[in-house]
Amino acid sequence: MHGNGQFNESIAELWPASPYLDSGFAVAYLQSAQLFCTDGYYWTDHYPQNRQTIKQAFELIKQQTNIDENNLTLAGFSGGVMASISAITHGIVQPKRVLAFLPYDGDYVGADTCPNIPITIFKAEFDANIDALFATLKPLAPTQQIILNGLDHELPNDMASYILPYMTKK
Amino acid sequence: MAELIEAAYNNVFYPMYDEGYSQGLEQHSSFATLRQQSQQALDNLRKNTESELKLYIPTTRFNG
């Protein structure tokens, strides 16, 4: 899931699919339907619609591929993962886990508990404080926070080294 | 307040990180009007399109 102001192509450059494909995992990039001027696509302008976009993508992926439905990882950057967190805490989709890179605080979290969906938040050292988000999620889902040292609001270069250990965890 | 509004139009930034300052400003009716106008302008720039899903399937072994 791309961040606000990005496209599928731009996130695929920053977050290439090849390490996951090489490890035997299918990879899906989902682009929001909400174009903002010429500045790219946004996830955080209309959460109800974007939650439905995520739901439709899950259904399409399950229909079109022979994937293990019980081993879906929902991962995203910034606005994209904020919409993802919104979707799971509104009971819209039930992935096996959520890997949340650099979400911001906000009033997008629903009230549904998700005790079986662990959320790992990767927070950049110099990014905005997200204590309120962490406190909101803690009672809803098993949530942990990992600090990305030396980074601002940007993805680390070696994304796969953060993600693959979770995907291969039984 | 007039000075603040003019400053906003001229892209002059005031210390909004100062909580007392920003709260006082946000409660002012002129600020609320400006915020509404700004939101409306942003809404006009948004456009609904089709979402896009790009799916890649591994060609060798397949874990899921």
Tab-separated table of C-alpha atoms in Angstrom:
chain	number	residue	atom	x	y	z
A	1	MET	CA	0.000	0.000	0.000
A	2	HIS	CA	1.564	3.251	-1.153
A	3	GLY	CA	1.671	6.442	0.881
A	4	ASN	CA	-0.265	9.626	0.132
A	5	GLY	CA	0.884	11.318	-3.045
A	6	GLN	CA	2.310	8.143	-4.531
A	7	PHE	CA	1.388	5.649	-7.265
A	8	ASN	CA	1.711	1.888	-7.593
A	9	GLU	CA	4.769	2.442	-9.769
A	10	SER	CA	6.469	4.784	-7.317
A	11	ILE	CA	5.979	2.505	-4.322
A	12	ALA	CA	7.147	-0.505	-6.353
A	13	GLU	CA	10.427	1.319	-6.969
A	14	LEU	CA	10.933	2.049	-3.282
A	15	TRP	CA	9.549	-1.293	-2.170
A	16	PRO	CA	10.341	-3.848	-4.896
A	17	ALA	CA	8.444	-7.137	-5.099
A	18	SER	CA	11.396	-9.302	-6.111
A	19	PRO	CA	12.623	-10.418	-2.643
A	20	TYR	CA	9.147	-11.708	-1.771
A	21	LEU	CA	8.579	-13.335	-5.166
A	22	ASP	CA	11.975	-15.036	-4.835
A	23	SER	CA	10.826	-16.379	-1.468
A	24	GLY	CA	7.651	-17.801	-2.988
A	25	PHE	CA	5.154	-15.119	-1.967
A	26	ALA	CA	2.691	-13.384	-4.268
A	27	VAL	CA	2.791	-9.579	-4.032
A	28	ALA	CA	-0.056	-7.154	-4.671
A	29	TYR	CA	0.240	-3.378	-4.934
A	30	LEU	CA	-2.999	-1.497	-4.393
A	31	GLN	CA	-3.469	2.074	-5.580
A	32	SER	CA	-6.127	4.310	-4.058
A	33	ALA	CA	-8.955	5.561	-6.275
A	34	GLN	CA	-8.596	9.103	-4.999
A	35	LEU	CA	-6.462	11.269	-7.216
A	36	PHE	CA	-5.454	14.561	-5.656
A	37	CYS	CA	-4.689	17.145	-8.352
A	38	THR	CA	-1.606	15.813	-10.157
A	39	ASP	CA	0.102	15.004	-6.920
A	40	GLY	CA	-0.652	11.269	-6.797
A	41	TYR	CA	-3.227	9.129	-5.026
A	42	TYR	CA	-4.367	9.584	-1.448
A	43	TRP	CA	-5.630	7.128	1.156
A	44	THR	CA	-6.574	9.414	4.007
A	45	ASP	CA	-9.194	11.711	2.513
A	46	HIS	CA	-12.170	9.383	2.635
A	47	TYR	CA	-11.657	6.395	4.889
A	48	PRO	CA	-15.036	4.639	4.351
A	49	GLN	CA	-14.474	4.460	0.592
A	50	ASN	CA	-10.858	3.403	0.994
A	51	ARG	CA	-11.774	0.641	3.425
A	52	GLN	CA	-14.077	-0.731	0.735
A	53	THR	CA	-11.272	-0.492	-1.840
A	54	ILE	CA	-9.133	-2.671	0.426
A	55	LYS	CA	-11.983	-5.142	0.918
A	56	GLN	CA	-12.545	-5.456	-2.843
A	57	ALA	CA	-8.830	-6.003	-3.380
A	58	PHE	CA	-8.796	-8.825	-0.829
A	59	GLU	CA	-11.775	-10.466	-2.551
A	60	LEU	CA	-10.210	-10.102	-5.979
A	61	ILE	CA	-6.890	-11.539	-4.848
A	62	LYS	CA	-8.634	-14.535	-3.277
A	63	GLN	CA	-10.694	-15.127	-6.439
A	64	GLN	CA	-7.861	-14.733	-8.912
A	65	THR	CA	-5.064	-16.613	-7.231
A	66	ASN	CA	-4.376	-19.865	-5.482
A	67	ILE	CA	-3.044	-18.151	-2.381
A	68	ASP	CA	-3.230	-19.323	1.201
A	69	GLU	CA	-6.066	-17.113	2.473
A	70	ASN	CA	-4.864	-17.586	6.034
A	71	ASN	CA	-1.422	-16.198	5.322
A	72	LEU	CA	-2.112	-12.715	4.003
A	73	THR	CA	0.173	-9.931	5.191
A	74	LEU	CA	-1.178	-6.404	4.869
A	75	ALA	CA	1.750	-4.000	4.690
A	76	GLY	CA	1.904	-0.355	3.821
A	77	PHE	CA	3.549	3.007	4.125
A	78	SER	CA	2.104	6.080	5.825
A	79	GLY	CA	-1.369	6.902	4.429
A	80	GLY	CA	-1.712	3.437	2.909
A	81	VAL	CA	-1.162	1.683	6.183
A	82	MET	CA	-3.410	4.147	8.011
A	83	ALA	CA	-6.227	3.042	5.680
A	84	SER	CA	-5.208	-0.593	6.336
A	85	ILE	CA	-5.356	-0.139	10.106
A	86	SER	CA	-8.701	1.549	9.637
A	87	ALA	CA	-9.942	-1.442	7.629
A	88	ILE	CA	-8.971	-4.076	10.177
A	89	THR	CA	-10.261	-2.123	13.170
A	90	HIS	CA	-13.599	-1.679	11.382
A	91	GLY	CA	-13.786	-5.445	10.802
A	92	ILE	CA	-13.535	-5.076	7.015
A	93	VAL	CA	-10.623	-7.448	6.339
A	94	GLN	CA	-8.790	-10.027	8.434
A	95	PRO	CA	-5.181	-10.500	7.302
A	96	LYS	CA	-2.788	-12.658	9.281
A	97	ARG	CA	-0.729	-9.641	10.264
A	98	VAL	CA	-0.244	-5.943	9.577
A	99	LEU	CA	3.177	-4.398	9.009
A	100	ALA	CA	2.717	-0.666	9.425
A	101	PHE	CA	5.509	1.562	8.167
A	102	LEU	CA	5.375	5.128	9.460
A	103	PRO	CA	1.679	5.695	10.135
A	104	TYR	CA	0.559	8.988	11.670
A	105	ASP	CA	-1.888	9.587	14.495
A	106	GLY	CA	-5.483	10.316	13.529
A	107	ASP	CA	-9.108	9.462	14.143
A	108	TYR	CA	-9.203	6.646	11.585
A	109	VAL	CA	-9.030	3.703	13.993
A	110	GLY	CA	-12.262	1.746	14.445
A	111	ALA	CA	-13.523	-0.010	17.554
A	112	ASP	CA	-13.386	-3.666	16.474
A	113	THR	CA	-11.005	-5.815	18.457
A	114	CYS	CA	-8.621	-7.948	16.408
A	115	PRO	CA	-6.868	-10.216	18.908
A	116	ASN	CA	-5.621	-12.491	16.129
A	117	ILE	CA	-4.138	-9.789	13.936
A	118	PRO	CA	-0.772	-8.656	15.279
A	119	ILE	CA	0.187	-5.134	14.228
A	120	THR	CA	3.850	-4.206	14.015
A	121	ILE	CA	4.408	-0.480	13.746
A	122	PHE	CA	7.727	0.676	12.330
A	123	LYS	CA	8.296	4.234	13.508
A	124	ALA	CA	11.101	6.382	12.178
A	125	GLU	CA	13.251	7.940	14.882
A	126	PHE	CA	12.712	11.499	13.658
A	127	ASP	CA	9.093	11.118	12.496
A	128	ALA	CA	6.088	12.580	14.341
A	129	ASN	CA	5.046	11.191	17.703
A	130	ILE	CA	2.454	8.381	17.444
A	131	ASP	CA	1.880	7.618	21.110
A	132	ALA	CA	-1.865	8.264	20.735
A	133	LEU	CA	-2.161	5.748	17.881
A	134	PHE	CA	-0.198	3.156	19.841
A	135	ALA	CA	-2.391	3.677	22.918
A	136	THR	CA	-5.557	3.358	20.807
A	137	LEU	CA	-4.426	0.152	19.102
A	138	LYS	CA	-3.038	-1.613	22.163
A	139	PRO	CA	-6.450	-2.678	23.586
A	140	LEU	CA	-7.692	-3.717	20.131
A	141	ALA	CA	-4.872	-5.835	18.749
A	142	PRO	CA	-1.491	-7.209	19.794
A	143	THR	CA	0.606	-4.202	18.849
A	144	GLN	CA	4.341	-3.656	18.984
A	145	GLN	CA	6.483	-0.750	17.916
A	146	ILE	CA	9.913	-0.910	16.339
A	147	ILE	CA	12.028	2.227	15.969
A	148	LEU	CA	13.863	2.786	12.704
A	149	ASN	CA	16.968	4.638	13.850
A	150	GLY	CA	18.231	7.612	11.905
A	151	LEU	CA	15.212	7.892	9.623
A	152	ASP	CA	12.608	10.599	9.070
A	153	HIS	CA	9.322	9.957	7.232
A	154	GLU	CA	10.900	7.640	4.679
A	155	LEU	CA	11.136	3.927	4.015
A	156	PRO	CA	14.382	2.144	4.820
A	157	ASN	CA	16.425	0.906	1.851
A	158	ASP	CA	16.363	-2.748	2.827
A	159	MET	CA	12.608	-3.239	3.253
A	160	ALA	CA	12.762	-7.005	2.776
A	161	SER	CA	15.022	-7.453	5.796
A	162	TYR	CA	12.259	-5.984	7.960
A	163	ILE	CA	9.375	-7.828	6.314
A	164	LEU	CA	10.505	-11.327	5.342
A	165	PRO	CA	11.189	-12.477	8.910
A	166	TYR	CA	7.513	-11.838	9.730
A	167	MET	CA	6.213	-13.507	6.577
A	168	THR	CA	8.193	-16.665	7.151
A	169	LYS	CA	7.227	-16.846	10.831
A	170	LYS	CA	4.887	-19.774	11.509
B	1	MET	CA	-6.805	38.916	14.092
B	2	ALA	CA	-6.882	40.952	10.886
B	3	GLU	CA	-3.121	40.912	10.951
B	4	LEU	CA	-3.136	37.132	11.285
B	5	ILE	CA	-5.572	36.685	8.415
B	6	GLU	CA	-3.493	38.945	6.223
B	7	ALA	CA	-0.400	37.020	7.250
B	8	ALA	CA	-2.101	33.765	6.283
B	9	TYR	CA	-2.943	35.169	2.840
B	10	ASN	CA	0.660	36.274	2.462
B	11	ASN	CA	1.995	32.879	3.517
B	12	VAL	CA	3.573	34.295	6.643
B	13	PHE	CA	3.798	31.575	9.264
B	14	TYR	CA	3.033	32.088	12.922
B	15	PRO	CA	4.214	29.804	15.737
B	16	MET	CA	1.454	27.181	15.586
B	17	TYR	CA	3.679	24.784	17.538
B	18	ASP	CA	2.955	27.017	20.537
B	19	GLU	CA	-0.111	25.252	21.935
B	20	GLY	CA	-1.662	28.270	23.647
B	21	TYR	CA	-1.163	30.393	20.575
B	22	SER	CA	-2.574	27.843	18.140
B	23	GLN	CA	-5.589	27.025	20.304
B	24	GLY	CA	-6.498	30.684	20.607
B	25	LEU	CA	-6.162	31.163	16.882
B	26	GLU	CA	-8.160	28.054	15.977
B	27	GLN	CA	-11.068	29.155	18.128
B	28	HIS	CA	-11.395	32.437	16.315
B	29	SER	CA	-14.327	32.547	13.872
B	30	SER	CA	-12.219	34.021	11.064
B	31	PHE	CA	-9.844	31.099	11.340
B	32	ALA	CA	-12.756	28.643	11.122
B	33	THR	CA	-13.982	30.376	7.963
B	34	LEU	CA	-10.534	30.276	6.418
B	35	ARG	CA	-10.175	26.605	7.300
B	36	GLN	CA	-13.541	25.842	5.702
B	37	GLN	CA	-12.553	27.705	2.527
B	38	SER	CA	-9.258	25.876	2.453
B	39	GLN	CA	-11.004	22.507	2.868
B	40	GLN	CA	-13.405	23.374	0.061
B	41	ALA	CA	-10.539	24.325	-2.232
B	42	LEU	CA	-8.809	21.027	-1.466
B	43	ASP	CA	-12.037	19.089	-2.082
B	44	ASN	CA	-12.277	20.684	-5.521
B	45	LEU	CA	-8.860	19.293	-6.392
B	46	ARG	CA	-9.799	15.714	-5.489
B	47	LYS	CA	-11.068	13.375	-8.127
B	48	ASN	CA	-12.435	9.871	-7.842
B	49	THR	CA	-10.915	7.440	-10.296
B	50	GLU	CA	-10.602	3.655	-10.399
B	51	SER	CA	-8.363	1.918	-7.892
B	52	GLU	CA	-5.630	-0.245	-9.356
B	53	LEU	CA	-4.438	-3.637	-8.162
B	54	LYS	CA	-1.164	-4.987	-9.497
B	55	LEU	CA	-0.577	-8.617	-8.665
B	56	TYR	CA	2.697	-10.481	-9.069
B	57	ILE	CA	2.826	-14.256	-8.746
B	58	PRO	CA	6.111	-16.090	-8.157
B	59	THR	CA	7.166	-18.220	-11.110
B	60	THR	CA	9.063	-20.843	-9.145
B	61	ARG	CA	7.939	-22.067	-5.738
B	62	PHE	CA	4.754	-20.618	-4.297
B	63	ASN	CA	4.213	-20.212	-0.564
B	64	GLY	CA	0.999	-18.226	-0.724
